[in-house]
Short mmCIF file of C-alpha atoms in Angstrom, two decimals:
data_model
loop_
_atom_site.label_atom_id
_atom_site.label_comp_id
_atom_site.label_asym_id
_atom_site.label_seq_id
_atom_site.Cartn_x
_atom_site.Cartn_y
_atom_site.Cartn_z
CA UNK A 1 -82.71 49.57 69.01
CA UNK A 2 -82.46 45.95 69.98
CA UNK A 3 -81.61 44.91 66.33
CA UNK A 4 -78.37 47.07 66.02
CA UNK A 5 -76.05 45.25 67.85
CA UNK A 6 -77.19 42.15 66.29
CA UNK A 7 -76.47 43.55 62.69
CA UNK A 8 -73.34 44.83 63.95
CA UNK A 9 -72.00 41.78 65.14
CA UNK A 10 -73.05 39.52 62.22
CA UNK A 11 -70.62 42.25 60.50
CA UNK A 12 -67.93 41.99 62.93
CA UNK A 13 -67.98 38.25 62.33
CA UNK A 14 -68.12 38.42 58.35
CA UNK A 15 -65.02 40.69 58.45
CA UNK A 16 -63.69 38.18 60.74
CA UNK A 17 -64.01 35.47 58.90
CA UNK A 18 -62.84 37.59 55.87
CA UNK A 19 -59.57 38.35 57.44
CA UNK A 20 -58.71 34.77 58.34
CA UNK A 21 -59.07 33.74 54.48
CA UNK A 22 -56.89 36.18 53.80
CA UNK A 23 -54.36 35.32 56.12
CA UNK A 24 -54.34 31.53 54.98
CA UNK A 25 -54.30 32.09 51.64
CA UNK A 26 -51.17 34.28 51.88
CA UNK A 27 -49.45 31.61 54.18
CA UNK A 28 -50.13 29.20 51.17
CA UNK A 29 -48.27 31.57 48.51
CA UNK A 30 -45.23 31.84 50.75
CA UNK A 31 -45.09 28.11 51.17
CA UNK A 32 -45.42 27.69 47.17
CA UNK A 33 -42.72 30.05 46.95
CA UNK A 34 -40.38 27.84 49.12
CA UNK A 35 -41.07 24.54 47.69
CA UNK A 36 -40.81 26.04 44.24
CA UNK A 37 -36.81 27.17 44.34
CA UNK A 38 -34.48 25.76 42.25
CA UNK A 39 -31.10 23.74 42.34
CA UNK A 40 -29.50 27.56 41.45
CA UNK A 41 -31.62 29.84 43.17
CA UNK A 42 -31.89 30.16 47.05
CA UNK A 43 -34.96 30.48 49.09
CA UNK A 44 -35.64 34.04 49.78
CA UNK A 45 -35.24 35.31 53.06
CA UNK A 46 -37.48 38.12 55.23
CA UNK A 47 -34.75 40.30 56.01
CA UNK A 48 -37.37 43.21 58.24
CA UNK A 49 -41.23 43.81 58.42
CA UNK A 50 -42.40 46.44 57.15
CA UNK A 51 -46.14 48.40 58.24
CA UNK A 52 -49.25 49.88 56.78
CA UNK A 53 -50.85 52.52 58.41
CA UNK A 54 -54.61 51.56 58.62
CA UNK A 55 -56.79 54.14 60.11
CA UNK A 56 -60.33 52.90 60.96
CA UNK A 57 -61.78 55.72 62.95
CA UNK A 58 -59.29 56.60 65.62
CA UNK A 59 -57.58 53.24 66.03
CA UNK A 60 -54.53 52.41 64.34
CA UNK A 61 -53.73 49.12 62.88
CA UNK A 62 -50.31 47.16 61.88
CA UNK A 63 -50.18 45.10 59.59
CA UNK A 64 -46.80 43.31 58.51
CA UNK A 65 -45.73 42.47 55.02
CA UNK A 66 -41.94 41.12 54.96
CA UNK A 67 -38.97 42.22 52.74
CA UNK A 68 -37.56 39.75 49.82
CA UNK A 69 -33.87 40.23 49.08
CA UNK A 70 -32.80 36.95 46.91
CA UNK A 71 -29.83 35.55 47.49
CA UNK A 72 -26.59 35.99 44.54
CA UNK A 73 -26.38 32.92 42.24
CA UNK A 74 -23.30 31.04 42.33
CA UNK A 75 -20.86 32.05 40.23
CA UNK A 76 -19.72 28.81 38.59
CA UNK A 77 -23.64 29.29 37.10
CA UNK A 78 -23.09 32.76 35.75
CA UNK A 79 -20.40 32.31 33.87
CA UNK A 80 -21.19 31.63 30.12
CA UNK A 81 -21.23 28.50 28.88
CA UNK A 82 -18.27 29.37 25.97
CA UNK A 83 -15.99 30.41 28.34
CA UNK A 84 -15.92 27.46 30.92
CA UNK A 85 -15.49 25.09 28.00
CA UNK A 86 -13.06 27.78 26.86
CA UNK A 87 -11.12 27.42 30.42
CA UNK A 88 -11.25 24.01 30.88
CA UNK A 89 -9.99 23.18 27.55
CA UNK A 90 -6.99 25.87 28.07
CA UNK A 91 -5.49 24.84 31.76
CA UNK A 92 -5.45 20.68 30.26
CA UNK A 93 -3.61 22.53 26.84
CA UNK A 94 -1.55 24.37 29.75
CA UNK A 95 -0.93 21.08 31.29
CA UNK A 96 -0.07 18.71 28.47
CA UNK A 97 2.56 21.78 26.73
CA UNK A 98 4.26 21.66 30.33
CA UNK A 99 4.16 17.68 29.96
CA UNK A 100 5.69 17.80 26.47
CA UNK A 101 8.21 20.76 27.53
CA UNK A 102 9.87 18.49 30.35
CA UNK A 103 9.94 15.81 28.10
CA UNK A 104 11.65 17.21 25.68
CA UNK A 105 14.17 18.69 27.94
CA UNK A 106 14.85 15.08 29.43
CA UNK A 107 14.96 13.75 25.75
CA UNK A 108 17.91 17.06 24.87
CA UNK A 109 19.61 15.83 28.15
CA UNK A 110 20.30 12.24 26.92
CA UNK A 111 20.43 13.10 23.22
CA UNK A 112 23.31 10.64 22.14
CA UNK A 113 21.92 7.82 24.07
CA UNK A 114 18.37 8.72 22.47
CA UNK A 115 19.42 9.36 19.23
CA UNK A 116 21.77 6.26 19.14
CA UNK A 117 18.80 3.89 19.82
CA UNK A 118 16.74 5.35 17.28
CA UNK A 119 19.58 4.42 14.82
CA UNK A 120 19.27 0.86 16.29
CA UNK A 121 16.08 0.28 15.73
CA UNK A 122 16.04 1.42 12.00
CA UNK A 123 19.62 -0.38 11.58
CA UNK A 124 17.29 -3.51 13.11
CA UNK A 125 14.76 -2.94 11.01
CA UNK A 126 17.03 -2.83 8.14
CA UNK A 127 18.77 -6.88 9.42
CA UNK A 128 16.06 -8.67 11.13
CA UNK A 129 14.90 -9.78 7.80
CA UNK A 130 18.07 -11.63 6.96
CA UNK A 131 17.83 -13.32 10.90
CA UNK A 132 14.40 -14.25 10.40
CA UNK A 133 15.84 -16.09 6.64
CA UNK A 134 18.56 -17.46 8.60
CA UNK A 135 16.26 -18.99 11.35
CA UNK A 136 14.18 -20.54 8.76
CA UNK A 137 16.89 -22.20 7.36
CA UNK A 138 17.48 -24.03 10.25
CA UNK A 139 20.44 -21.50 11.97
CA UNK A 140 20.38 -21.02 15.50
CA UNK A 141 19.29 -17.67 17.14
CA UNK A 142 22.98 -16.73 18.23
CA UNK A 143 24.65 -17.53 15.35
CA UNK A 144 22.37 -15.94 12.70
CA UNK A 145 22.36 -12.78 14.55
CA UNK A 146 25.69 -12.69 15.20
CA UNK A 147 26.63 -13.61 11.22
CA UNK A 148 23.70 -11.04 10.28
CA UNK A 149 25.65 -8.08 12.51
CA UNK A 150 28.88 -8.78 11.42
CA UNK A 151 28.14 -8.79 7.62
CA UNK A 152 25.70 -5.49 8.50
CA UNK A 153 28.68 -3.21 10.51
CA UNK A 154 31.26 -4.61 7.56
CA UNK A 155 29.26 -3.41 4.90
CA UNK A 156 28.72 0.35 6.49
CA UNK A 157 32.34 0.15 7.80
CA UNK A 158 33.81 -0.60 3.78
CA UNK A 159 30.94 1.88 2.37
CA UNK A 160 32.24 5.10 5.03
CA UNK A 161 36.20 3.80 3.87
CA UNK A 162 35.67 3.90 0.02
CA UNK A 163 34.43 8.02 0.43
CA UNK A 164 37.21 8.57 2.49
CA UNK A 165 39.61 7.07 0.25
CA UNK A 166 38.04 8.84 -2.56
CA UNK A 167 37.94 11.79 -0.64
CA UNK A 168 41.96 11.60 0.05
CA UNK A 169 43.09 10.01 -3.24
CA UNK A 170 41.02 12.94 -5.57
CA UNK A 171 41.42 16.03 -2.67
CA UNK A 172 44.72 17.44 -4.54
CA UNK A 173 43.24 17.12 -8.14
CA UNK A 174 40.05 18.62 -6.91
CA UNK A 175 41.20 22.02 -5.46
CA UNK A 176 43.22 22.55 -8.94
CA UNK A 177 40.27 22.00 -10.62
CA UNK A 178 38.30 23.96 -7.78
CA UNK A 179 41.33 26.94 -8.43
CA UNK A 180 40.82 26.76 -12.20
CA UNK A 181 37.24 27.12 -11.82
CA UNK A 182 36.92 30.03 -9.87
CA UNK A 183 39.51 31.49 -12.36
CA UNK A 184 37.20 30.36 -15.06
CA UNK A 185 34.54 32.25 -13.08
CA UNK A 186 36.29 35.82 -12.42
CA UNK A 187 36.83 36.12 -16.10
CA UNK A 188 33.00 35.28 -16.88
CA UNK A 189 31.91 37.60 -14.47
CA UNK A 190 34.61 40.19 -15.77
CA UNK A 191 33.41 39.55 -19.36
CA UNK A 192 30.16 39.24 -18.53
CA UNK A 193 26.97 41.68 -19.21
CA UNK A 194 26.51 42.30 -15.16
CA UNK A 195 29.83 44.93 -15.78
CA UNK A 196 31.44 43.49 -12.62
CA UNK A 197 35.39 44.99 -12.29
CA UNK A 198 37.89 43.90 -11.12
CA UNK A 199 38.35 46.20 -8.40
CA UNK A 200 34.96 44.94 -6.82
CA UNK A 201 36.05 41.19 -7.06
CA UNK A 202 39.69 41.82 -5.23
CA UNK A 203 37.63 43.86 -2.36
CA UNK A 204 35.06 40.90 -2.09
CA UNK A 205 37.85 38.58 -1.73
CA UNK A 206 39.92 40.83 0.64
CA UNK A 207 36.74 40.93 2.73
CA UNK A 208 36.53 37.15 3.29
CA UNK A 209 39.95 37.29 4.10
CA UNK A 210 39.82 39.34 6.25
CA UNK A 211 36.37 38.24 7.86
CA UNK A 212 38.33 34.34 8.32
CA UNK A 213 41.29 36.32 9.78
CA UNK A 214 39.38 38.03 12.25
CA UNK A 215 37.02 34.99 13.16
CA UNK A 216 40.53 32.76 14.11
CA UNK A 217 39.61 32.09 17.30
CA UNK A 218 35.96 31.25 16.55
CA UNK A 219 37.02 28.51 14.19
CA UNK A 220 39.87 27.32 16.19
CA UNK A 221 37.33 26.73 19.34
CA UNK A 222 34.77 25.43 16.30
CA UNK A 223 37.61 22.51 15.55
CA UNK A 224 37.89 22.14 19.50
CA UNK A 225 34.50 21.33 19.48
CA UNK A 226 34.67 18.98 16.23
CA UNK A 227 37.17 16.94 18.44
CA UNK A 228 34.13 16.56 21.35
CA UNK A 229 31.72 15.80 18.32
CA UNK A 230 34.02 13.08 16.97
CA UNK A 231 34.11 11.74 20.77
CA UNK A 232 30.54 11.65 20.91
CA UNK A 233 29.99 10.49 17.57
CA UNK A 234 32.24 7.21 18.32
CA UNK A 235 30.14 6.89 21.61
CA UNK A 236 27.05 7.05 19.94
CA UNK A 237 28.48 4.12 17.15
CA UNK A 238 29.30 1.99 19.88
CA UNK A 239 25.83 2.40 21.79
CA UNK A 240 23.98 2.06 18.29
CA UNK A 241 26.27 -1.27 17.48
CA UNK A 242 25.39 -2.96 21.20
CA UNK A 243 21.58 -2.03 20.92
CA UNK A 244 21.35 -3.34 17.48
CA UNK A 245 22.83 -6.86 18.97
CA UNK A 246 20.31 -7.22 21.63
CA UNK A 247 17.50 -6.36 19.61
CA UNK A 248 18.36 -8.63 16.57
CA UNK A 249 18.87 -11.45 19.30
CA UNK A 250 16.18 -10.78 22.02
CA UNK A 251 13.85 -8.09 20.36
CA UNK A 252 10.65 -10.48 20.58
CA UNK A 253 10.85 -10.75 24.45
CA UNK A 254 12.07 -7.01 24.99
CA UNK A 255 8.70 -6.26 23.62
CA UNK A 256 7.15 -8.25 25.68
CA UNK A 257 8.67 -6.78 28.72
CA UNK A 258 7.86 -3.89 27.67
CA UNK A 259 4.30 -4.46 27.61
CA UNK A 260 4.31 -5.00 31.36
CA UNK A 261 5.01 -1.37 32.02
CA UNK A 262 1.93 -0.31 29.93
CA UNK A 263 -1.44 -0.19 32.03
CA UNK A 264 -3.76 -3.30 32.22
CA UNK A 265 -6.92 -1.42 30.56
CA UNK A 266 -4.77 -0.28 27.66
CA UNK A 267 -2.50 -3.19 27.19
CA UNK A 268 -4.21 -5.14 24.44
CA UNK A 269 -4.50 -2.00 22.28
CA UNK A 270 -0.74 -1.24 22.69
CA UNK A 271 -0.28 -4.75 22.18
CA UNK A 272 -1.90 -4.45 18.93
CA UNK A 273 -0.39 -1.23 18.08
CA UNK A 274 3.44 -2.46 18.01
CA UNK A 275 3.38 -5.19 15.42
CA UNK A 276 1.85 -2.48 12.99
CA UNK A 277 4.17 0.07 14.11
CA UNK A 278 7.00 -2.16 13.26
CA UNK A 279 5.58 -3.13 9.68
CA UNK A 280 5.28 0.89 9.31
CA UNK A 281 8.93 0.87 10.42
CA UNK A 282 10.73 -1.82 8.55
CA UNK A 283 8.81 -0.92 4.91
CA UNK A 284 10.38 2.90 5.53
CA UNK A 285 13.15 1.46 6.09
CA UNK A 286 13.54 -0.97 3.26
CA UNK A 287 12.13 1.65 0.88
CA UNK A 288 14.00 3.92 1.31
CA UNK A 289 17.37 2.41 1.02
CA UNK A 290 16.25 0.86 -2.23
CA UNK A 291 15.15 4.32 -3.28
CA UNK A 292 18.02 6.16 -2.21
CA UNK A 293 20.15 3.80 -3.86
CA UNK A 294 18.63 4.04 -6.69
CA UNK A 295 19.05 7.48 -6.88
CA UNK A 296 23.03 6.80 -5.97
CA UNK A 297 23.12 5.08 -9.32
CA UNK A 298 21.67 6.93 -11.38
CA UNK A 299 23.13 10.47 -10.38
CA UNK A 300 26.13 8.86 -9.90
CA UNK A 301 26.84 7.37 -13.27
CA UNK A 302 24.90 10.81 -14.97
CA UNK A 303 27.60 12.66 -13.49
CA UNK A 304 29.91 9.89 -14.31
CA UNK A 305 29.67 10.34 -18.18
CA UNK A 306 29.79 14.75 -17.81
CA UNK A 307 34.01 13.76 -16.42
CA UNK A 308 32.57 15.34 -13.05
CA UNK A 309 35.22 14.42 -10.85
CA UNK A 310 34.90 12.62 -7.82
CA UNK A 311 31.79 10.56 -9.19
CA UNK A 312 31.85 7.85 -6.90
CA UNK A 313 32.19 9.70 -3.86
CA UNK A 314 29.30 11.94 -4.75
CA UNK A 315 26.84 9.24 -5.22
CA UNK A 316 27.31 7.70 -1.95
CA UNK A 317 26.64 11.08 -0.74
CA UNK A 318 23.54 11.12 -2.42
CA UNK A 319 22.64 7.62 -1.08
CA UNK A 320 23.49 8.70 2.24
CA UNK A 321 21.53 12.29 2.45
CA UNK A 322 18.59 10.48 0.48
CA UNK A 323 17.63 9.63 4.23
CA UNK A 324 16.73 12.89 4.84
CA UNK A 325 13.61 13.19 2.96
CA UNK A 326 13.01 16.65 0.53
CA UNK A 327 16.24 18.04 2.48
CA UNK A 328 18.85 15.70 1.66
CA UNK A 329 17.92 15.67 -2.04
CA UNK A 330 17.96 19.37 -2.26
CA UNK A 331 21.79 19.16 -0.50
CA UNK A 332 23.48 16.68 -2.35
CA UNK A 333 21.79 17.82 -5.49
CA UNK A 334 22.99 21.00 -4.93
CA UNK A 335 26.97 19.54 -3.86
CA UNK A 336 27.02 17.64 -7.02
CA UNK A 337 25.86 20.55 -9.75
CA UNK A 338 28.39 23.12 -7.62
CA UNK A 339 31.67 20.51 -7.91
CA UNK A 340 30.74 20.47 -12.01
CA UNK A 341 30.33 23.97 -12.51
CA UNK A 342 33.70 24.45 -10.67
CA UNK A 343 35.14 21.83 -12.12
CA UNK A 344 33.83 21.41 -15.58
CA UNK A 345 32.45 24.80 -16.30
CA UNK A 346 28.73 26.09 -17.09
CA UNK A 347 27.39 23.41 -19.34
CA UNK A 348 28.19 20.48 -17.06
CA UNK A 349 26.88 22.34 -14.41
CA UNK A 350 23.39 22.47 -16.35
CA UNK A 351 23.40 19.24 -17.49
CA UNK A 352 24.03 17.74 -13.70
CA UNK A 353 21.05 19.76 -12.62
CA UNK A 354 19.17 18.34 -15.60
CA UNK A 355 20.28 14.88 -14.44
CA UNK A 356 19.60 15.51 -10.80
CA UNK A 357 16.04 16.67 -11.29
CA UNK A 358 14.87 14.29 -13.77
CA UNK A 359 15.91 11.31 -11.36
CA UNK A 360 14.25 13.06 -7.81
CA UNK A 361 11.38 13.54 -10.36
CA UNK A 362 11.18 9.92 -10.94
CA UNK A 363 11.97 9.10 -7.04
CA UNK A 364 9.31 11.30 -6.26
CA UNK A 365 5.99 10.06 -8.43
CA UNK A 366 7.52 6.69 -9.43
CA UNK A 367 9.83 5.10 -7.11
CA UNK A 368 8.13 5.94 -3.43
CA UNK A 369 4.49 5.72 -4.46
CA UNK A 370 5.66 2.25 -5.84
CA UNK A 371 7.81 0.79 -3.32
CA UNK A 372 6.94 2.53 -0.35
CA UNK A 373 3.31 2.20 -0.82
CA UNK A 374 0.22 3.33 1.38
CA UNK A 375 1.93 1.95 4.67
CA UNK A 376 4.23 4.79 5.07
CA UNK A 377 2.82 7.61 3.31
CA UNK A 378 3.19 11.18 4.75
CA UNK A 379 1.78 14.04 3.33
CA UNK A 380 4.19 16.12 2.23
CA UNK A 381 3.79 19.13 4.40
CA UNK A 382 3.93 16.91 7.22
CA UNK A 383 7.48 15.86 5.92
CA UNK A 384 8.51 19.29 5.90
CA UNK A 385 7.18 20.39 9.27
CA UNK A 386 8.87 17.12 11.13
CA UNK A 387 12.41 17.60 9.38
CA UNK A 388 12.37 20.97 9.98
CA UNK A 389 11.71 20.29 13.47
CA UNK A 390 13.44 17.65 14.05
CA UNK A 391 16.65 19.34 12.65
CA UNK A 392 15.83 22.27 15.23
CA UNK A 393 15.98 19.79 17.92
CA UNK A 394 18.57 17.05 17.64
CA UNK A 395 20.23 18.29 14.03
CA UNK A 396 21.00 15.72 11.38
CA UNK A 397 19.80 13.13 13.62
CA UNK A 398 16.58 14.44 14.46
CA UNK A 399 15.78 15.35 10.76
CA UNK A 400 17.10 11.44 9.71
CA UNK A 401 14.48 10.06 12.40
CA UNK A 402 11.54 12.76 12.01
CA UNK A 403 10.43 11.13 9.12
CA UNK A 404 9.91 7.31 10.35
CA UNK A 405 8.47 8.66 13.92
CA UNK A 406 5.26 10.33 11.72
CA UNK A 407 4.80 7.56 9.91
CA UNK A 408 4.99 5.53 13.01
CA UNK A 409 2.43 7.28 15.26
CA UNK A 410 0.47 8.44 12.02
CA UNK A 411 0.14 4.03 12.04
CA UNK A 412 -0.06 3.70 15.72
CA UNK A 413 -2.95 6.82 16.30
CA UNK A 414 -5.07 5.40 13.74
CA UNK A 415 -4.99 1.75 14.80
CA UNK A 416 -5.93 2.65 18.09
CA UNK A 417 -8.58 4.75 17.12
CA UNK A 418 -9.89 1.60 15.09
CA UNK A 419 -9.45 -0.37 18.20
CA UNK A 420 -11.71 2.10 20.78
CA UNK A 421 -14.33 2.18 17.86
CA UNK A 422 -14.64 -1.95 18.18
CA UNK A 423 -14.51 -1.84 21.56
CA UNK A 424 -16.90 0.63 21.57
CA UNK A 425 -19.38 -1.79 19.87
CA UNK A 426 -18.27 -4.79 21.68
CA UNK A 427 -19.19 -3.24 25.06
CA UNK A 428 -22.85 -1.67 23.06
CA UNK A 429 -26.13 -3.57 24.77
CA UNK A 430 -27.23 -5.70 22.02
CA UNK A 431 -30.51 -6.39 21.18
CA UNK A 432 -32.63 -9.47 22.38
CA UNK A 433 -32.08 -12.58 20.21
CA UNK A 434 -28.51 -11.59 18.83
CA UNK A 435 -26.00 -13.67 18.97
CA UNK A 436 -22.23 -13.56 19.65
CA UNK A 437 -21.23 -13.98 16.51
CA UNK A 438 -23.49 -10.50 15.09
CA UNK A 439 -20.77 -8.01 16.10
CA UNK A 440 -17.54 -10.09 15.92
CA UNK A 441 -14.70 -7.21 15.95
CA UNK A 442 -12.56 -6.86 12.97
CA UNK A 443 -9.35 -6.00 14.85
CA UNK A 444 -7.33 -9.42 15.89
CA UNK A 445 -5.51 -9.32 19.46
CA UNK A 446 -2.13 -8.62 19.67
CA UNK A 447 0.81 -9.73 21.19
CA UNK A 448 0.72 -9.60 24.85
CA UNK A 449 -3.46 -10.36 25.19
CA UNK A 450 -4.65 -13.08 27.18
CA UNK A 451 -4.71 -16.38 24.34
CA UNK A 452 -2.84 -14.61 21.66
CA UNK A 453 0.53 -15.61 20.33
CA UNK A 454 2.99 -12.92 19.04
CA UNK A 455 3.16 -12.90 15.32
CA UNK A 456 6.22 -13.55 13.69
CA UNK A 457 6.95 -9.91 12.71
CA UNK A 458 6.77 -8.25 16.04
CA UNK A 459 8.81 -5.27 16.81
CA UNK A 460 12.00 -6.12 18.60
CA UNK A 461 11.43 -3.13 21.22
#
């Protein structure tokens, strides 16, 4: 009897002994489980105990074993990875249409003056060639620009004079012939295989009487208007004229003005940009006026030999809407073959067209591939796209300058994208033992960068 509490003890002990292993190794697990959460996943929290019933004989025991409710992950982290790109990328596209929106409402506010410079800068373009001769023959700065502008606005002024005096001195002789025509034309179509009567052409022509009689007041307030657009266009000649003086005579340092409102960090790559951007702008420029008139000559004397009337007149037309690239060939194409066939009949009509398309055939895969080179070269769907819109936003002035703007930033984008590439591998660690002259960039400094000189060439604005 003496050995039973002895044995009962050393069992009470082993149990306790047990229970205190168990109790350390599950504080252990618990503290694993803290350390071990993550930048996106909370500690877990005991929210309430919870008890076992443990019946040993007629005792009860407790025994607590804590609730885990984990915590929500933040939501940033549960969205998918395609959409937040998706998002980010849309509010900046929000941002930068808002940007271009305002932008182009300031630029439709001040239209004329907008539009006016733009026409300075390719009339500059055009000149500053004959200033920089003129300075290299010894001419002073004043005097060669002012001799260079004069001789420039007398040339346009004589060229819009000679197809208004045309205009005047051929406008009686041309509706007779126009009159004649469209006589010539009833009695086609009356003769003609498409049974037309000539019931149906008097009630075609009383309808467009009728439809100018009842649209009276919307043409009268249309030659209202004209009178504002003649204002505006005079305005516009005399803010072109004035621009295109200061920029022939202080372009150089106007640029380099100009270059103080650009940002520090980006200044040597604008710097760099410009000269190229003017090169882009002055071969457009020149090529196409050499192209255009070309195609002035040509078309003109073509139509010369079929007795179209009003030859002259028509091909400075042509030379004029040749600045509209695509368009303006399609237009005064079309205004030279429609005075033949209503002045010369069917066959002269033909033949114009003939004449007309063989020379824009020659323009287009002779003359501009030739002249114009690879400096200026637009695909031709961007042409399209960027006189269509240009015409939708600033009319025949917007399509005129649609043109030269690509090619411009089609020069300036890629030049800067070559200069972030070099500067790119300028700034690159180099490896021990190379020297300075192993990655020596390829792009020169432009105008405006600390120990650079402007070149000769730079753009006057």
């Amino acid at each position: 009897m003496s050995r039973v509490p002895g044995w009962l003890g050393r069992l009470g002990a082993g149990l306790t002994r047990m229970s205190r292993q168990l109790e350390q190794r599950r504080a252990e697990a618990e503290g694993e489980d803290l350390d071990g959460a993550g930048p996106g996943r909370a500690p877990d929290h005991v929210v309430s105990p919870d008890t076992d019933d443990l019946s040993a004989g007629h005792g009860h025991t407790l025994v607590e074993h804590p609730v885990v409710v984990r915590e929500r992950p933040d939501p940033a982290q549960a969205v998918p990875w395609g959409m937040r790109v998706a998002a980010e990328a849309g509010w900046r596209l929000l941002v930068l249409a808002g940007t271009l929106w305002v932008l182009m409402k300031v630029i439709s506010a001040v239209q004329l003056v907008v539009l006016a410079f733009v026409a300075a800068l390719l009339i500059t373009a055009l000149l500053q060639p004959s200033v920089a001769w003129l300075r290299r023959h010894g001419v002073p700065r004043g005097p060669a620009t002012a001799l260079t502008a004069i001789l420039g606005f007398v040339v346009m002024g004589l060229i819009g004079w000679f197809v208004t005096w045309q205009v005047m001195e051929n406008i009686d002789n041309l509706s007779n012939q126009i009159q004649d025509g469209i006589d010539e034309l009833r009695n086609w179509l009356l003769n003609s295989p498409f049974h037309v009567t000539d019931k149906q052409i008097n009630e075609i022509a009383k309808n467009l009487r009728e439809a100018v009689g009842a649209n009276t007041d919307q043409i009268t307030s249309a030659g209202l208007e004209g009178v504002t657009v003649v204002v505006e266009a005079l305005t516009g000649i005399l803010l072109a004229a004035f621009s295109t003086l200061f920029l022939l005579y202080d372009g150089k340092r106007i640029w380099q003005w100009s270059l103080k409102l650009v940002p520090a960090a980006a200044r040597p790559g604008v710097a760099g940009a410009g000269p190229r951007a003017w090169r882009t702008l002055t071969a457009y420029v020149r090529g196409t006026v050499v192209v255009a008139l070309i195609d002035a000559i040509f078309i003109g004397l073509g139509i010369y030999f079929l007795d179209v009337p009003m030859a002259v007149p028509l091909a400075v037309f042509i030379f004029l809407f040749a600045f509209i690239p695509l368009v303006g060939a399609v237009v005064s194409g079309a205004l030279a073959v429609v005075v033949a066939l209503v002045t010369q009949g069917m066959f002269a009509a033909v033949m114009t067209l003939a004449v007309v398309l063989v020379v824009q055939q020659i323009e287009g895969h002779i003359l501009q591939p030739f002249i114009l080179g690879r400096a200026v070269r637009v695909h031709p769907l961007a042409v399209v796209l960027s006189v269509a819109a240009g015409g939708m936003v600033a009319g025949i002035g917007g399509a005129v300058v649609a043109v030269p703007l690509v090619a411009v930033t089609n020069t300036v984008v890629g030049y800067l994208r070559a200069y972030s590439r070099e500067a790119a591998v300028r700034q690159a660690p180099r490896p021990r033992g190379a020297t300075s002259t192993d990655a020596s960039p390829t792009l020169e400094p432009g105008p405006g960068t600390a120990g650079a000189e402007p070149p000769s060439d730079a753009p006057p604005a």
